Amino acid sequence: CCALIIAFEDDVLTIFVIYTLALVPIPLLIIQFTFRPGLRWISAVYGYSVFLCAVGWEIWWTFGILYGDPVNVRRESKTLNKFIPQSINWLVNSLADGTVTLLGILLLSLYRAKPLAKLYSVHSIQLRGNDVRVSGSQGKREQFDNLTEYIALTQYV
């Protein structure tokens, strides 16, 4: 009795997490795509990662294309088979995999927030011998003795 309740709760939690990871980013990406056109690359990366996950492994994994059983046979849980059926399992899992990519972008942007902001304002970097010349979006030009000095100065700005 208790094992059945715990197993059901685990299945419910699994269903909740998978659908949350799959569906929550979509409206957020639509809002970001509409109101922040400079960050449209994030939506493109999400779309590409979902496509690559679907074509790369989710479809053949779900349907057991290469010497395997389909997901509805491999799963022991009838609850998971009911709420995440085989016909949409590949799509839901691909969307959730794309969310993992978004979380990676978020972590990188939090870790490197200031240097990434500085990179957005850089128009060109010229390397001439040991000199580095940087032209910014406001017309400012800076010169550094070498690339290591430039990287060291911009890393913690």
mmCIF file of C-alpha atoms in Angstrom:
data_model
loop_
_atom_site.group_PDB
_atom_site.id
_atom_site.type_symbol
_atom_site.label_atom_id
_atom_site.label_comp_id
_atom_site.label_asym_id
_atom_site.label_seq_id
_atom_site.Cartn_x
_atom_site.Cartn_y
_atom_site.Cartn_z
ATOM 1 C CA CYS A 1 0.000 0.000 0.000
ATOM 2 C CA CYS A 2 2.638 2.519 1.048
ATOM 3 C CA ALA A 3 4.958 1.528 -1.796
ATOM 4 C CA LEU A 4 2.106 2.101 -4.263
ATOM 5 C CA ILE A 5 1.491 5.613 -2.882
ATOM 6 C CA ILE A 6 5.204 6.470 -3.002
ATOM 7 C CA ALA A 7 5.481 5.121 -6.552
ATOM 8 C CA PHE A 8 2.427 7.161 -7.572
ATOM 9 C CA GLU A 9 3.882 10.274 -5.986
ATOM 10 C CA ASP A 10 7.169 9.678 -7.807
ATOM 11 C CA ASP A 11 5.286 9.337 -11.094
ATOM 12 C CA VAL A 12 3.280 12.486 -10.420
ATOM 13 C CA LEU A 13 6.461 14.362 -9.578
ATOM 14 C CA THR A 14 8.139 13.036 -12.712
ATOM 15 C CA ILE A 15 5.192 14.085 -14.873
ATOM 16 C CA PHE A 16 5.095 17.518 -13.242
ATOM 17 C CA VAL A 17 8.831 18.115 -13.704
ATOM 18 C CA ILE A 18 8.892 16.934 -17.319
ATOM 19 C CA TYR A 19 5.882 19.014 -18.391
ATOM 20 C CA THR A 20 7.154 22.040 -16.449
ATOM 21 C CA LEU A 21 10.578 21.842 -18.078
ATOM 22 C CA ALA A 22 8.957 21.326 -21.470
ATOM 23 C CA LEU A 23 6.252 24.008 -21.410
ATOM 24 C CA VAL A 24 7.330 26.882 -19.151
ATOM 25 C CA PRO A 25 10.118 28.194 -21.435
ATOM 26 C CA ILE A 26 7.854 28.533 -24.480
ATOM 27 C CA PRO A 27 5.832 31.593 -23.341
ATOM 28 C CA LEU A 28 8.969 33.095 -21.805
ATOM 29 C CA LEU A 29 10.819 32.719 -25.117
ATOM 30 C CA ILE A 30 7.896 34.236 -27.029
ATOM 31 C CA ILE A 31 7.937 37.261 -24.700
ATOM 32 C CA GLN A 32 11.723 37.539 -24.962
ATOM 33 C CA PHE A 33 11.597 37.171 -28.757
ATOM 34 C CA THR A 34 8.947 39.903 -29.024
ATOM 35 C CA PHE A 35 10.305 42.491 -26.614
ATOM 36 C CA ARG A 36 14.077 41.865 -26.706
ATOM 37 C CA PRO A 37 15.022 41.508 -30.383
ATOM 38 C CA GLY A 38 18.726 41.726 -29.544
ATOM 39 C CA LEU A 39 18.472 38.412 -27.718
ATOM 40 C CA ARG A 40 16.681 36.436 -30.434
ATOM 41 C CA TRP A 41 19.698 34.169 -30.674
ATOM 42 C CA ILE A 42 18.541 32.545 -27.425
ATOM 43 C CA SER A 43 15.303 31.420 -29.085
ATOM 44 C CA ALA A 44 17.293 30.136 -32.056
ATOM 45 C CA VAL A 45 19.647 28.159 -29.794
ATOM 46 C CA TYR A 46 16.622 26.699 -27.989
ATOM 47 C CA GLY A 47 14.989 25.706 -31.272
ATOM 48 C CA TYR A 48 18.177 24.138 -32.612
ATOM 49 C CA SER A 49 18.794 22.217 -29.402
ATOM 50 C CA VAL A 50 15.209 20.892 -29.357
ATOM 51 C CA PHE A 51 15.570 19.820 -32.997
ATOM 52 C CA LEU A 52 18.947 18.168 -32.409
ATOM 53 C CA CYS A 53 17.673 16.324 -29.337
ATOM 54 C CA ALA A 54 14.577 15.121 -31.194
ATOM 55 C CA VAL A 55 16.460 13.935 -34.259
ATOM 56 C CA GLY A 56 19.599 12.926 -32.396
ATOM 57 C CA TRP A 57 18.162 10.507 -29.875
ATOM 58 C CA GLU A 58 14.629 11.155 -28.589
ATOM 59 C CA ILE A 59 12.770 9.769 -31.603
ATOM 60 C CA TRP A 60 14.752 6.554 -31.908
ATOM 61 C CA TRP A 61 14.874 6.163 -28.129
ATOM 62 C CA THR A 62 11.086 6.649 -27.773
ATOM 63 C CA PHE A 63 10.090 4.318 -30.576
ATOM 64 C CA GLY A 64 12.901 1.793 -30.062
ATOM 65 C CA ILE A 65 13.994 2.080 -33.683
ATOM 66 C CA LEU A 66 17.424 0.439 -33.350
ATOM 67 C CA TYR A 67 17.192 -2.948 -31.640
ATOM 68 C CA GLY A 68 15.130 -1.790 -28.705
ATOM 69 C CA ASP A 69 11.698 -1.706 -27.184
ATOM 70 C CA PRO A 70 9.512 1.396 -27.448
ATOM 71 C CA VAL A 71 9.153 3.545 -24.365
ATOM 72 C CA ASN A 72 5.648 2.319 -23.497
ATOM 73 C CA VAL A 73 7.043 -1.231 -23.263
ATOM 74 C CA ARG A 74 10.180 -0.251 -21.311
ATOM 75 C CA ARG A 75 8.297 1.824 -18.741
ATOM 76 C CA GLU A 76 6.839 -0.092 -15.859
ATOM 77 C CA SER A 77 4.559 2.758 -14.851
ATOM 78 C CA LYS A 78 1.075 2.857 -16.348
ATOM 79 C CA THR A 79 0.699 6.401 -14.986
ATOM 80 C CA LEU A 80 3.655 7.652 -17.020
ATOM 81 C CA ASN A 81 2.383 5.825 -20.104
ATOM 82 C CA LYS A 82 -1.005 7.458 -19.651
ATOM 83 C CA PHE A 83 0.157 11.052 -19.049
ATOM 84 C CA ILE A 84 3.225 11.025 -21.315
ATOM 85 C CA PRO A 85 2.149 8.702 -24.125
ATOM 86 C CA GLN A 86 4.617 7.350 -26.636
ATOM 87 C CA SER A 87 3.243 9.565 -29.411
ATOM 88 C CA ILE A 88 4.335 12.788 -27.646
ATOM 89 C CA ASN A 89 7.104 11.462 -25.399
ATOM 90 C CA TRP A 90 9.847 12.381 -27.887
ATOM 91 C CA LEU A 91 8.550 15.949 -28.235
ATOM 92 C CA VAL A 92 8.077 16.551 -24.510
ATOM 93 C CA ASN A 93 11.532 15.168 -23.719
ATOM 94 C CA SER A 94 13.127 17.200 -26.538
ATOM 95 C CA LEU A 95 11.514 20.381 -25.194
ATOM 96 C CA ALA A 96 12.782 19.527 -21.711
ATOM 97 C CA ASP A 97 16.277 18.930 -23.137
ATOM 98 C CA GLY A 98 16.105 22.352 -24.786
ATOM 99 C CA THR A 99 15.301 23.836 -21.384
ATOM 100 C CA VAL A 100 18.519 22.337 -20.045
ATOM 101 C CA THR A 101 20.321 24.288 -22.776
ATOM 102 C CA LEU A 102 18.544 27.468 -21.642
ATOM 103 C CA LEU A 103 19.584 26.812 -18.059
ATOM 104 C CA GLY A 104 23.178 26.489 -19.273
ATOM 105 C CA ILE A 105 22.915 29.849 -21.061
ATOM 106 C CA LEU A 106 21.453 31.387 -17.906
ATOM 107 C CA LEU A 107 24.259 30.027 -15.727
ATOM 108 C CA LEU A 108 26.900 31.276 -18.159
ATOM 109 C CA SER A 109 25.316 34.716 -18.333
ATOM 110 C CA LEU A 110 25.153 34.935 -14.539
ATOM 111 C CA TYR A 111 28.763 33.835 -14.226
ATOM 112 C CA ARG A 112 30.069 36.140 -16.936
ATOM 113 C CA ALA A 113 27.442 38.922 -16.874
ATOM 114 C CA LYS A 114 29.711 41.953 -16.976
ATOM 115 C CA PRO A 115 32.224 40.680 -19.529
ATOM 116 C CA LEU A 116 29.352 39.563 -21.798
ATOM 117 C CA ALA A 117 27.815 43.036 -21.549
ATOM 118 C CA LYS A 118 31.170 44.532 -22.511
ATOM 119 C CA LEU A 119 31.428 42.197 -25.502
ATOM 120 C CA TYR A 120 28.084 43.455 -26.810
ATOM 121 C CA SER A 121 29.534 46.962 -27.064
ATOM 122 C CA VAL A 122 32.722 45.931 -28.899
ATOM 123 C CA HIS A 123 32.637 46.491 -32.664
ATOM 124 C CA SER A 124 36.065 45.286 -33.618
ATOM 125 C CA ILE A 125 39.249 43.914 -32.150
ATOM 126 C CA GLN A 126 42.411 44.346 -34.195
ATOM 127 C CA LEU A 127 45.519 42.363 -33.443
ATOM 128 C CA ARG A 128 48.682 43.976 -34.800
ATOM 129 C CA GLY A 129 51.840 42.356 -33.631
ATOM 130 C CA ASN A 130 51.688 42.532 -29.854
ATOM 131 C CA ASP A 131 49.167 45.410 -29.825
ATOM 132 C CA VAL A 132 45.422 44.981 -29.385
ATOM 133 C CA ARG A 133 43.128 47.780 -30.588
ATOM 134 C CA VAL A 134 39.484 47.667 -29.520
ATOM 135 C CA SER A 135 36.771 49.843 -31.101
ATOM 136 C CA GLY A 136 33.544 50.171 -29.132
ATOM 137 C CA SER A 137 29.990 51.068 -30.131
ATOM 138 C CA GLN A 138 30.322 54.621 -28.757
ATOM 139 C CA GLY A 139 33.341 55.314 -30.955
ATOM 140 C CA LYS A 140 35.788 54.819 -28.091
ATOM 141 C CA ARG A 141 39.091 53.220 -28.935
ATOM 142 C CA GLU A 142 41.406 51.539 -26.519
ATOM 143 C CA GLN A 143 44.854 50.104 -27.059
ATOM 144 C CA PHE A 144 46.483 47.383 -25.005
ATOM 145 C CA ASP A 145 50.033 46.101 -25.090
ATOM 146 C CA ASN A 146 48.958 42.512 -25.625
ATOM 147 C CA LEU A 147 45.923 40.265 -25.758
ATOM 148 C CA THR A 148 46.551 38.889 -22.259
ATOM 149 C CA GLU A 149 46.312 42.412 -20.809
ATOM 150 C CA TYR A 150 43.032 43.035 -22.662
ATOM 151 C CA ILE A 151 41.517 39.779 -21.420
ATOM 152 C CA ALA A 152 42.695 40.421 -17.856
ATOM 153 C CA LEU A 153 41.231 43.942 -17.817
ATOM 154 C CA THR A 154 37.876 43.029 -19.351
ATOM 155 C CA GLN A 155 37.318 39.866 -17.344
ATOM 156 C CA TYR A 156 36.292 41.615 -14.122
ATOM 157 C CA VAL A 157 34.913 44.918 -15.428
#
